[in-house]
PDB file of C-alpha atoms in Angstrom:
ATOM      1  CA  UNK X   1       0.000   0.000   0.000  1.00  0.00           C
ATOM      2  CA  UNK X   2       2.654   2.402   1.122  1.00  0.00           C
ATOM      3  CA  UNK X   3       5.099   1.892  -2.340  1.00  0.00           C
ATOM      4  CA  UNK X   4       1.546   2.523  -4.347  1.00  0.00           C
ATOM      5  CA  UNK X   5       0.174   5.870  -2.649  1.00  0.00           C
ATOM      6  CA  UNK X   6       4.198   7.359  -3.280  1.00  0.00           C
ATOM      7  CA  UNK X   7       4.785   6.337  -6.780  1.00  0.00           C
ATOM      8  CA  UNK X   8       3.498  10.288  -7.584  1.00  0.00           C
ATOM      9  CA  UNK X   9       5.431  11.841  -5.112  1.00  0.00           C
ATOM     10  CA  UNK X  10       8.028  14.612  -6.578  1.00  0.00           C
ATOM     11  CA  UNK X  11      11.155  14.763  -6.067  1.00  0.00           C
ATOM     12  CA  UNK X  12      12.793  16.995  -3.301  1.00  0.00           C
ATOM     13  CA  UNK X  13      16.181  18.541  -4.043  1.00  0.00           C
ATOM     14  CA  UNK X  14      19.161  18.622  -1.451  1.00  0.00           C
ATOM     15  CA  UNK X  15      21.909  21.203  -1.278  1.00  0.00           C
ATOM     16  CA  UNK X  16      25.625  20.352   0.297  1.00  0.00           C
ATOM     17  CA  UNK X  17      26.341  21.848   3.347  1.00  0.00           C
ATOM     18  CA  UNK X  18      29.943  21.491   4.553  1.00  0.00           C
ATOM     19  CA  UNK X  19      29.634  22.004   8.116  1.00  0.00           C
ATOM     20  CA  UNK X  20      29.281  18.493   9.824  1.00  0.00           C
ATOM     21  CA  UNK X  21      28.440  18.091  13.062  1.00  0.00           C
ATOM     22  CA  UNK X  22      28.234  15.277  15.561  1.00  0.00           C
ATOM     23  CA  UNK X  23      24.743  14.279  14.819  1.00  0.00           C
ATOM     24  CA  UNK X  24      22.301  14.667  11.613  1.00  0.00           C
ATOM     25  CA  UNK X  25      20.128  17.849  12.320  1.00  0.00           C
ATOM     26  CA  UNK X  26      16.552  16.545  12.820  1.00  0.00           C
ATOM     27  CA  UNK X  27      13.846  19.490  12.149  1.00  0.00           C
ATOM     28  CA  UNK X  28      10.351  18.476  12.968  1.00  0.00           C
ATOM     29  CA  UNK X  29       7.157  19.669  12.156  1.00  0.00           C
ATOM     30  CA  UNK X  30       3.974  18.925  13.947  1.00  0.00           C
ATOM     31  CA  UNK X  31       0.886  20.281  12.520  1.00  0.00           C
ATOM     32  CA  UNK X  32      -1.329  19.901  15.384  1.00  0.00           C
ATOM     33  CA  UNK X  33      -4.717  19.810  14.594  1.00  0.00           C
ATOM     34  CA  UNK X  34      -4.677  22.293  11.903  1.00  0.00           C
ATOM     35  CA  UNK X  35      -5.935  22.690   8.065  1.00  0.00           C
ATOM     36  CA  UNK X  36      -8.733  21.655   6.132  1.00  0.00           C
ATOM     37  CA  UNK X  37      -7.764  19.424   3.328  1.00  0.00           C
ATOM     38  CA  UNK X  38      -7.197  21.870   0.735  1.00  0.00           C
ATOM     39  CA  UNK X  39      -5.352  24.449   3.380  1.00  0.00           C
ATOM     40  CA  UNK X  40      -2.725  21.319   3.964  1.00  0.00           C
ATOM     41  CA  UNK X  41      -2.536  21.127   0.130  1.00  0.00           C
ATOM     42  CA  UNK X  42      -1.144  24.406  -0.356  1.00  0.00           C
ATOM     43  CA  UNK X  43       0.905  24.316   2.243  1.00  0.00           C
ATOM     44  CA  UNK X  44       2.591  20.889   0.529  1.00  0.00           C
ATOM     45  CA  UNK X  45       2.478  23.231  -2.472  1.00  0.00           C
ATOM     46  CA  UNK X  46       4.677  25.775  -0.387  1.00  0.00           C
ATOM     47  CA  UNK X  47       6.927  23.414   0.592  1.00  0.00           C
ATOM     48  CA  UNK X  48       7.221  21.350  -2.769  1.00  0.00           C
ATOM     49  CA  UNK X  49       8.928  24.831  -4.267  1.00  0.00           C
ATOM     50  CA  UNK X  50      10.749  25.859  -1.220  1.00  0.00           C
ATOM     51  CA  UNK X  51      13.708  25.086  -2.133  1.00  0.00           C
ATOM     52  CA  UNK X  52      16.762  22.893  -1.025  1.00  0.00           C
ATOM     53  CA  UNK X  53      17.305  21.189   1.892  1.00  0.00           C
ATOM     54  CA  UNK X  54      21.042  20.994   3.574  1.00  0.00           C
ATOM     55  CA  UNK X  55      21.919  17.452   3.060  1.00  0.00           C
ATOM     56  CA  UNK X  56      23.207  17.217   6.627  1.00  0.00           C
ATOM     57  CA  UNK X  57      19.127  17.661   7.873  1.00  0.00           C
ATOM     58  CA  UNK X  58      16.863  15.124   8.062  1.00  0.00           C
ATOM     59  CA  UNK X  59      12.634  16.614   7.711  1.00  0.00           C
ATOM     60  CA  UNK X  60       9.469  15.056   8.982  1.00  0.00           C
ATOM     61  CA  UNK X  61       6.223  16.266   8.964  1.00  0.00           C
ATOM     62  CA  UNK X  62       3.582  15.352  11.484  1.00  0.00           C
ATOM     63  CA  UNK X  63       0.283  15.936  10.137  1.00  0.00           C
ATOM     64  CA  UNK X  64      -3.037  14.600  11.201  1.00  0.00           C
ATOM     65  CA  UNK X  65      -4.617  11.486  10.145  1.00  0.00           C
ATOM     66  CA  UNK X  66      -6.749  12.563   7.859  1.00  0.00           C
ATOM     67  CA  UNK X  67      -4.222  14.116   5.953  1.00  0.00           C
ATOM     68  CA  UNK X  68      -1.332  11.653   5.726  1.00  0.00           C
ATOM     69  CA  UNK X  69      -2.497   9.861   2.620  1.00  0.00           C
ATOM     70  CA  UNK X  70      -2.088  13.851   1.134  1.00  0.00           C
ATOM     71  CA  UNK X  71       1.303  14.104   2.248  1.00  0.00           C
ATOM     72  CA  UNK X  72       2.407  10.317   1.247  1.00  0.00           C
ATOM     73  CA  UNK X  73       0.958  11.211  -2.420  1.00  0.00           C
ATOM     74  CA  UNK X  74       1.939  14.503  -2.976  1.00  0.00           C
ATOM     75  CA  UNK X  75       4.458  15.823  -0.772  1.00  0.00           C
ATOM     76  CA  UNK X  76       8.172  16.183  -2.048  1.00  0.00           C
ATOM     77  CA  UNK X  77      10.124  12.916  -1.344  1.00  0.00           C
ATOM     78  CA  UNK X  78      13.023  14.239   1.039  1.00  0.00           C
ATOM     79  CA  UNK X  79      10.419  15.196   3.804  1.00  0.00           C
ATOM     80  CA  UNK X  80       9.350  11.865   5.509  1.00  0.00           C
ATOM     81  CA  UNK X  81       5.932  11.965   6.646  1.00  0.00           C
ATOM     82  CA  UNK X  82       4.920  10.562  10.692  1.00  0.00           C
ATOM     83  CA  UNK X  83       2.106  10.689  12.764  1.00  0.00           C
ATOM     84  CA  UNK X  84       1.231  12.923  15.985  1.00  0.00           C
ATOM     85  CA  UNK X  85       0.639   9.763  18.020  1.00  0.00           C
ATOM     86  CA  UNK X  86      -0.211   6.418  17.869  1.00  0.00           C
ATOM     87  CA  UNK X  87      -2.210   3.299  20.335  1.00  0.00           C
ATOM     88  CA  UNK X  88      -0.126   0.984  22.630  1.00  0.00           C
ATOM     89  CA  UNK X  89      -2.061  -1.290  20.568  1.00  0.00           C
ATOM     90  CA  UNK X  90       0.202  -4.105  18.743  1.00  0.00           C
ATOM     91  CA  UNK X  91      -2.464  -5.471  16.409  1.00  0.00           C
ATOM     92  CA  UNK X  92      -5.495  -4.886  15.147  1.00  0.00           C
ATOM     93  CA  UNK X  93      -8.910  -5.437  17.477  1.00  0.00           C
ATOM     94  CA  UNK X  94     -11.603  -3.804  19.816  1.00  0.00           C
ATOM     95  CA  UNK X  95      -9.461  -0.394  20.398  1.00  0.00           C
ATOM     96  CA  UNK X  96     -12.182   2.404  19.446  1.00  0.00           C
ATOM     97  CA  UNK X  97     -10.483   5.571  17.926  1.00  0.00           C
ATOM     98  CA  UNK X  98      -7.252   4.044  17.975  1.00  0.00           C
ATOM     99  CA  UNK X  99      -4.370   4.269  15.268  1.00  0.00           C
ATOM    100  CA  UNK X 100      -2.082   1.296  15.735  1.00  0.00           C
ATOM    101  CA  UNK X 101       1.632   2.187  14.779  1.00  0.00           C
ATOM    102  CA  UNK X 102       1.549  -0.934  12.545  1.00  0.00           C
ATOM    103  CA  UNK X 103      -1.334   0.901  10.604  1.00  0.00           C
ATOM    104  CA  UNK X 104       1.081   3.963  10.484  1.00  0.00           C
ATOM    105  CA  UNK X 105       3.753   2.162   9.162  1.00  0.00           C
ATOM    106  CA  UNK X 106       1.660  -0.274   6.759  1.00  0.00           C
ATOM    107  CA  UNK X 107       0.689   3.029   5.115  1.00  0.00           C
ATOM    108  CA  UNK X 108       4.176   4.691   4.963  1.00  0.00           C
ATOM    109  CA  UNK X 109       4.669   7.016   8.177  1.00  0.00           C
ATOM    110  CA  UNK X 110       8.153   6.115   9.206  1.00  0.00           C
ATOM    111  CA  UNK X 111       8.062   8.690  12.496  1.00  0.00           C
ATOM    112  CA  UNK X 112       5.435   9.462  15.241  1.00  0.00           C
ATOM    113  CA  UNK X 113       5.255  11.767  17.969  1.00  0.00           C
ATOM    114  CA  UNK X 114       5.180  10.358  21.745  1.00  0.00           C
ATOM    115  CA  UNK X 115       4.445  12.091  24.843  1.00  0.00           C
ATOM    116  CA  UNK X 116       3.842  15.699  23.513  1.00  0.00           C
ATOM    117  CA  UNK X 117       2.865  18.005  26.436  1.00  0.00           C
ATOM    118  CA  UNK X 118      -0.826  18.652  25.280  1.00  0.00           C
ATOM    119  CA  UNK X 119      -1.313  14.711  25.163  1.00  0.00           C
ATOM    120  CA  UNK X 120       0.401  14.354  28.910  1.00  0.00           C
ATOM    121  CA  UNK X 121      -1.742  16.907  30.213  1.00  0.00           C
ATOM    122  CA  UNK X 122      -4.820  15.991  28.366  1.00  0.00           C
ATOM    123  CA  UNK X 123      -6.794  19.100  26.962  1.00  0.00           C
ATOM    124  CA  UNK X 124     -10.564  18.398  28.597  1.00  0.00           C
ATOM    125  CA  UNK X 125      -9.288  14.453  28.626  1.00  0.00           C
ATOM    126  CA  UNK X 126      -7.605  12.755  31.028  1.00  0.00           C
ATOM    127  CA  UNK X 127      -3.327  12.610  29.984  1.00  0.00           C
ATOM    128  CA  UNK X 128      -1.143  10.472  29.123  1.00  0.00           C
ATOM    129  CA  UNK X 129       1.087   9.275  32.132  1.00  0.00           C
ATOM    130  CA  UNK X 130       4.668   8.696  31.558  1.00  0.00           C
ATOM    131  CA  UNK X 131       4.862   4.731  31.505  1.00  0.00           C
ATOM    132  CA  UNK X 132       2.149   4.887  28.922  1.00  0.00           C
ATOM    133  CA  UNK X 133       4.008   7.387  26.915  1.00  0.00           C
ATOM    134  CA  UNK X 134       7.278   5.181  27.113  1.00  0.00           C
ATOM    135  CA  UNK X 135       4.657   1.793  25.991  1.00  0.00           C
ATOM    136  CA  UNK X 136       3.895   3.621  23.076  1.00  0.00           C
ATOM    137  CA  UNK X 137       7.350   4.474  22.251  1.00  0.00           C
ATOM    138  CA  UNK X 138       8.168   0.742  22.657  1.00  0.00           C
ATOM    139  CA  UNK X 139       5.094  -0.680  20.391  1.00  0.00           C
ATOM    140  CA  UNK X 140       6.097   2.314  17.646  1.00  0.00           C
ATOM    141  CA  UNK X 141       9.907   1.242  17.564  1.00  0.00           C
ATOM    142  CA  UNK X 142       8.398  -2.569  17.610  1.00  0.00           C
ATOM    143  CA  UNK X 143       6.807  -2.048  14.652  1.00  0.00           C
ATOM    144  CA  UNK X 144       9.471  -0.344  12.994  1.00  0.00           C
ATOM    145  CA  UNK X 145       8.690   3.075  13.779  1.00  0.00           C
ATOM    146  CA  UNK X 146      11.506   6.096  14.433  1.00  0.00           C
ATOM    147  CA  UNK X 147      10.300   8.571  17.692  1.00  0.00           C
ATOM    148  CA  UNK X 148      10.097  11.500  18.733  1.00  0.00           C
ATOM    149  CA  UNK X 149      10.019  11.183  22.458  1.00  0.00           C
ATOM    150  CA  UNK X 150       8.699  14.679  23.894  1.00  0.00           C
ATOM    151  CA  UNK X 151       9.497  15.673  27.790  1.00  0.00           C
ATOM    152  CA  UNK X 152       9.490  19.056  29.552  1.00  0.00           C
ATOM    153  CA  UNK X 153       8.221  21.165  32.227  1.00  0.00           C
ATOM    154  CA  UNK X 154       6.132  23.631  33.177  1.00  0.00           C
ATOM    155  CA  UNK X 155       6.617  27.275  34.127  1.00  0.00           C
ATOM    156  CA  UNK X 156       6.188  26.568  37.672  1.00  0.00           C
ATOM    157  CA  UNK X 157       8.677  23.486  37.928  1.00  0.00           C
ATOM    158  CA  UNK X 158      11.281  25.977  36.244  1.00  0.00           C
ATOM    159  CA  UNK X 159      10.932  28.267  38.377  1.00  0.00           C
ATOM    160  CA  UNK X 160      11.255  26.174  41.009  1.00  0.00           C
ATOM    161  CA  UNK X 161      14.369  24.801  39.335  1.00  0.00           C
ATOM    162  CA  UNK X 162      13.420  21.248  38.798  1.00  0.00           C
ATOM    163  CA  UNK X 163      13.731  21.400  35.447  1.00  0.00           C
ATOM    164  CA  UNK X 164      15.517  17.709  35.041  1.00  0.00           C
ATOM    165  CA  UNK X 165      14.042  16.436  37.568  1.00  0.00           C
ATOM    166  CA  UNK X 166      11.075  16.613  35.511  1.00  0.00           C
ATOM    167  CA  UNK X 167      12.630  15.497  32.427  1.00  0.00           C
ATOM    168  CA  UNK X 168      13.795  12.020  34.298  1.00  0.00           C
ATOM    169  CA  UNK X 169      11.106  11.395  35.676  1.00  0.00           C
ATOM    170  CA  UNK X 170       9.504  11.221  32.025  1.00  0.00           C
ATOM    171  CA  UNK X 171      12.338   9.283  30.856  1.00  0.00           C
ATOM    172  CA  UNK X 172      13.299   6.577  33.180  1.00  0.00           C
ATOM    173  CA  UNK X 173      10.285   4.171  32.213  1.00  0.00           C
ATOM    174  CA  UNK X 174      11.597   4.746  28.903  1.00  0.00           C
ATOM    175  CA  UNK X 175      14.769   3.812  29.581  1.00  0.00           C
ATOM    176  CA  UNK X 176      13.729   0.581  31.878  1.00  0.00           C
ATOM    177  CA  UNK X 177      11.668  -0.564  28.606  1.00  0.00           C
ATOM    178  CA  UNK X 178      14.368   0.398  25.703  1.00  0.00           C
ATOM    179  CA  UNK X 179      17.594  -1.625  24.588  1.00  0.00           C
ATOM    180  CA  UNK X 180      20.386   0.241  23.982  1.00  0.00           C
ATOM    181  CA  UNK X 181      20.348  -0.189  20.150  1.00  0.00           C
ATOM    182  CA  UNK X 182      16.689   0.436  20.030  1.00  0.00           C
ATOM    183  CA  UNK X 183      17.466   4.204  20.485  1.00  0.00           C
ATOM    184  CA  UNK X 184      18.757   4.494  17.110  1.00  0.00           C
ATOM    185  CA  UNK X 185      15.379   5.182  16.382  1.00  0.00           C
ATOM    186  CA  UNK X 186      14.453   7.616  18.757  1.00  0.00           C
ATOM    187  CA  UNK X 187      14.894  11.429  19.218  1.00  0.00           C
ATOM    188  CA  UNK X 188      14.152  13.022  22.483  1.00  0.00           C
ATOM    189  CA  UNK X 189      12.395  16.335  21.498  1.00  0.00           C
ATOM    190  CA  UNK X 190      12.759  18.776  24.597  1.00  0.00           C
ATOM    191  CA  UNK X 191       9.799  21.075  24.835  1.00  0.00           C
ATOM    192  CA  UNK X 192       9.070  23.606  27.731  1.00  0.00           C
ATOM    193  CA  UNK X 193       5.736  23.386  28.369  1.00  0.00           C
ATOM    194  CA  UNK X 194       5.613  26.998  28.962  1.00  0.00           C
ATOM    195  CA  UNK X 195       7.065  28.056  25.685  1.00  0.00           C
ATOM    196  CA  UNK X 196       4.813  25.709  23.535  1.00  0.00           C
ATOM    197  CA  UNK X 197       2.423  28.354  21.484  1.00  0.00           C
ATOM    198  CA  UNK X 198       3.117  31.020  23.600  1.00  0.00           C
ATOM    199  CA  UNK X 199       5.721  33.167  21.733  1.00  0.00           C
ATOM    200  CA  UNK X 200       8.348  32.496  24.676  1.00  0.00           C
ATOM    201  CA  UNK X 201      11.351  30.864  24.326  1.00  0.00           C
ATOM    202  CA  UNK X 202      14.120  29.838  25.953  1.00  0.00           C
ATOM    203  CA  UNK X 203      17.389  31.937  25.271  1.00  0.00           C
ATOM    204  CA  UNK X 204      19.680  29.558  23.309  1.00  0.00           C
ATOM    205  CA  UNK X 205      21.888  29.224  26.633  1.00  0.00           C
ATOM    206  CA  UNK X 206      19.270  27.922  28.821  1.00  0.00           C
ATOM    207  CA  UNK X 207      18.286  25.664  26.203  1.00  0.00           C
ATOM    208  CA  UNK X 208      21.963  24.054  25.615  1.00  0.00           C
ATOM    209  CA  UNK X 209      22.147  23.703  29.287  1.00  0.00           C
ATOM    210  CA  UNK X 210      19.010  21.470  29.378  1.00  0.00           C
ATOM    211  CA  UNK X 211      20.316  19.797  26.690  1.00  0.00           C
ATOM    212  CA  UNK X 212      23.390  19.135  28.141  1.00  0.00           C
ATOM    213  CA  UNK X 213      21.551  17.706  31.278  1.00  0.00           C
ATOM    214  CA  UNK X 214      19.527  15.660  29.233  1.00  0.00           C
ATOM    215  CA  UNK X 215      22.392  14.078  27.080  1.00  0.00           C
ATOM    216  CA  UNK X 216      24.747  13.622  30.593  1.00  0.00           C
ATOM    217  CA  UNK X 217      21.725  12.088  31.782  1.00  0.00           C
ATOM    218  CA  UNK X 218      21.032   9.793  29.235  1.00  0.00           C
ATOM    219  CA  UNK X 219      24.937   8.685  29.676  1.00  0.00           C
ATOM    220  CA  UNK X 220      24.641   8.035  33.507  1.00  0.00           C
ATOM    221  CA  UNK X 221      21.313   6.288  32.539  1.00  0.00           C
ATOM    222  CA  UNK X 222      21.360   4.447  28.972  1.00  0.00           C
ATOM    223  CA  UNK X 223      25.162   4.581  28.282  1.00  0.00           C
ATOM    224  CA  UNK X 224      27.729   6.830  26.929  1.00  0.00           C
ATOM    225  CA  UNK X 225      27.101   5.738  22.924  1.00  0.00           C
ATOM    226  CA  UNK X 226      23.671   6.593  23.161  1.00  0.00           C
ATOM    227  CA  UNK X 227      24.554   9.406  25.110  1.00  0.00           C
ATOM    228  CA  UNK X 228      26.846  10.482  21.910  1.00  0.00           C
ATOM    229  CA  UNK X 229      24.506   9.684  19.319  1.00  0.00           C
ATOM    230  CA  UNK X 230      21.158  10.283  20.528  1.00  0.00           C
ATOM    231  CA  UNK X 231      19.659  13.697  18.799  1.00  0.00           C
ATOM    232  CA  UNK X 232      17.744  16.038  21.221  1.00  0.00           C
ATOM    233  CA  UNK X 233      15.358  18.463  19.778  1.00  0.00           C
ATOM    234  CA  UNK X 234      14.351  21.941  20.710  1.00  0.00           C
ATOM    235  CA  UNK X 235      10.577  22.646  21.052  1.00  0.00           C
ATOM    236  CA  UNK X 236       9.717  25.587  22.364  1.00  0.00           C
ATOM    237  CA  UNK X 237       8.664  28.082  19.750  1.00  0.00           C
ATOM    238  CA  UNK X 238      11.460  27.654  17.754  1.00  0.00           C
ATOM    239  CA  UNK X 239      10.899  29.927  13.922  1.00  0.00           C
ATOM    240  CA  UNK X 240      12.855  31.066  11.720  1.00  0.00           C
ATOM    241  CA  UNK X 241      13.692  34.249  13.493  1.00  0.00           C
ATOM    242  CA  UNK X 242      15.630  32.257  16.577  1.00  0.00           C
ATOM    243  CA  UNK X 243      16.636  29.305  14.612  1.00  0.00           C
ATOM    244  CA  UNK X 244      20.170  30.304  13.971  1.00  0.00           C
ATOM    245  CA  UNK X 245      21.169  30.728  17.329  1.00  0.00           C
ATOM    246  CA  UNK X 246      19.724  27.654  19.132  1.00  0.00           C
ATOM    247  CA  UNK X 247      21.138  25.245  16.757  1.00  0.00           C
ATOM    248  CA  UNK X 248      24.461  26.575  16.830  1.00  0.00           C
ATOM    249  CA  UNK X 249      24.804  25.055  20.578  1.00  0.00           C
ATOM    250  CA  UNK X 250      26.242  22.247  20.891  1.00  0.00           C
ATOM    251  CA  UNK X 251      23.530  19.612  22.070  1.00  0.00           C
ATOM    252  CA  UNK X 252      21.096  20.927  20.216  1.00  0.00           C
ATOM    253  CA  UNK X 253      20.276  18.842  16.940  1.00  0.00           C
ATOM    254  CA  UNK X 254      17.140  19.890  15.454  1.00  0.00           C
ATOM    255  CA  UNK X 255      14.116  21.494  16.567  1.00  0.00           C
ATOM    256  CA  UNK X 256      10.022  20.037  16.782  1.00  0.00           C
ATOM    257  CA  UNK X 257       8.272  22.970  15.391  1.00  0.00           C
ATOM    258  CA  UNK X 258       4.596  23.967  15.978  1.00  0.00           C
ATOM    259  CA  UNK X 259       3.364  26.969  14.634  1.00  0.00           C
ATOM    260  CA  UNK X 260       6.124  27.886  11.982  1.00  0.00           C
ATOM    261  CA  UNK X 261       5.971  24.674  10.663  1.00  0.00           C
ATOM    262  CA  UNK X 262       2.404  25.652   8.776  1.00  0.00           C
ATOM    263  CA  UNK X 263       3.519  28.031   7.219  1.00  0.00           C
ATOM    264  CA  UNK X 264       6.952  28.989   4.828  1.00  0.00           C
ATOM    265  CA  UNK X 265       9.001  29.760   7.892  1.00  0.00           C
ATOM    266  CA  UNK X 266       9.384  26.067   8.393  1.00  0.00           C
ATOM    267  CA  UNK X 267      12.421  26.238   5.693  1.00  0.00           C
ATOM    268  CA  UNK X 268      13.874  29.445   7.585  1.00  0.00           C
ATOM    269  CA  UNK X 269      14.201  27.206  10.350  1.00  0.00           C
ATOM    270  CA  UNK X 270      15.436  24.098   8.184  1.00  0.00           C
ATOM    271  CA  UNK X 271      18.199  26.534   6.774  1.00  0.00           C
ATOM    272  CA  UNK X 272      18.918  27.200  10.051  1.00  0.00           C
ATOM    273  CA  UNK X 273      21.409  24.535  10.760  1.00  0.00           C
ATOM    274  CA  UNK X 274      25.065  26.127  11.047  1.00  0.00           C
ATOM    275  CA  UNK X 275      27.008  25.979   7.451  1.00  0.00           C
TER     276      UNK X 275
END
């Protein structure tokens, strides 16, 4: 099914960029729960003539359901296509409103998002707590799957300066249920909570030392080679406007964008990356 619905996909177009880091930059989008289907059409259009990509950046877009049979048809082949979450389902059966990541990969997603803030917190549901965000992440790498694995805290835990304390809390059942060579397939996307949406960001220096925490935890935690290899995303209102300087720090390797990522800015922020 997948090979059939991309046969008309065009071709994307990638551009040499000398400056090679550690890591592959990984730039995100997430669509949310935005677009009609013809508003997500011209925004593939947008995208289809945007330009290169550096070939030292790796794209996905996250776009709802409904529209990923759009994207796997029509968008241009160098931006892989993933889901904004998926069941802890591992076959098919009695699971009402539930997307199996087999069913996202049968159709040709090869990333979803896990354990984004809005889906922790619930938004008039009850959220997602963190060893069901880190089953998820197991079933989607089980069924071949890459993830995005999405932590952070709020305004008031930063403020209270338990920033990682937060963060490891939402990570240790993931790394309990993960072999070390299944994270090859999984990004951890770092994402304030309080600068999700809200036109606040972290300055690029409290952002690298996150990251840093997050990566030295990951080595006292996982081990030092996933430590090293692991890519760790910034989330928090990253456009094309701050780009530049957040992922010219050292830990940071890509970004998860919301808002910018529905609209041209996305490639701002995918041009980004240091050359």
């Amino acid at each position: 099914m997948s090979a059939a619905l991309q046969a008309s996909r065009p071709k994307g177009s990638s551009v040499e960029n000398k400056t090679v880091g550690e890591r592959k930059y990984l730039i995100g989008g997430n669509w949310k729960s935005n677009g009609s289907y013809d508003e997500n059409a011209e925004r593939v259009n947008v995208f289809n003539g945007a330009g290169a990509i550096p070939d030292n950046v790796e794209v996905v877009l996250c776009v709802p359901y409904l529209h990923i049979p759009l994207c796997l048809t029509s968008l241009r082949d160098d931006i892989e296509v993933g889901a904004q979450n998926c069941g802890n389902n591992v076959k098919d059966g009695a699971f009402t409103g539930e997307v199996g990541a087999h069913m996202l990969k049968d159709i040709g997603c090869t990333w979803v998002i896990i354990g984004h803030s809005e889906r922790r917190e619930g938004f008039g549901m009850v959220g997602e707590t963190e060893a069901l965000c880190a089953e998820k992440c197991k079933v989607a790498l089980d069924k071949g799957l890459k993830v995005m694995f999405a932590i952070g805290e709020k305004k008031e835990e930063r403020e209270s300066g338990v920033t990682m304390e937060v963060c490891a809390k939402q990570l240790e059942p993931l790394a309990k249920l993960l072999g070390e060579a299944e994270w090859a397939n999984v990004a951890i996307a770092y994402e304030p909570v309080w600068a999700i949406g809200t036109g606040l960001t972290a300055t690029p220096e409290m952002a690298q030392d996150t990251h840093a925490d997050i990566r030295k935890w990951v080595k006292e935690n996982v081990s030092e080679a996933v430590a090293k290899a692991v890519r760790i995303q910034y989330g928090g209102s990253m456009k094309g406007a701050n780009a530049v300087d957040l992922l010219k720090q050292p830990d940071i390797d890509g970004g998860l964008i919301g808002g910018a990522s529905l609209k041209a800015d996305f490639f701002n922020v995918i041009n980004g990356v240091p050359k």
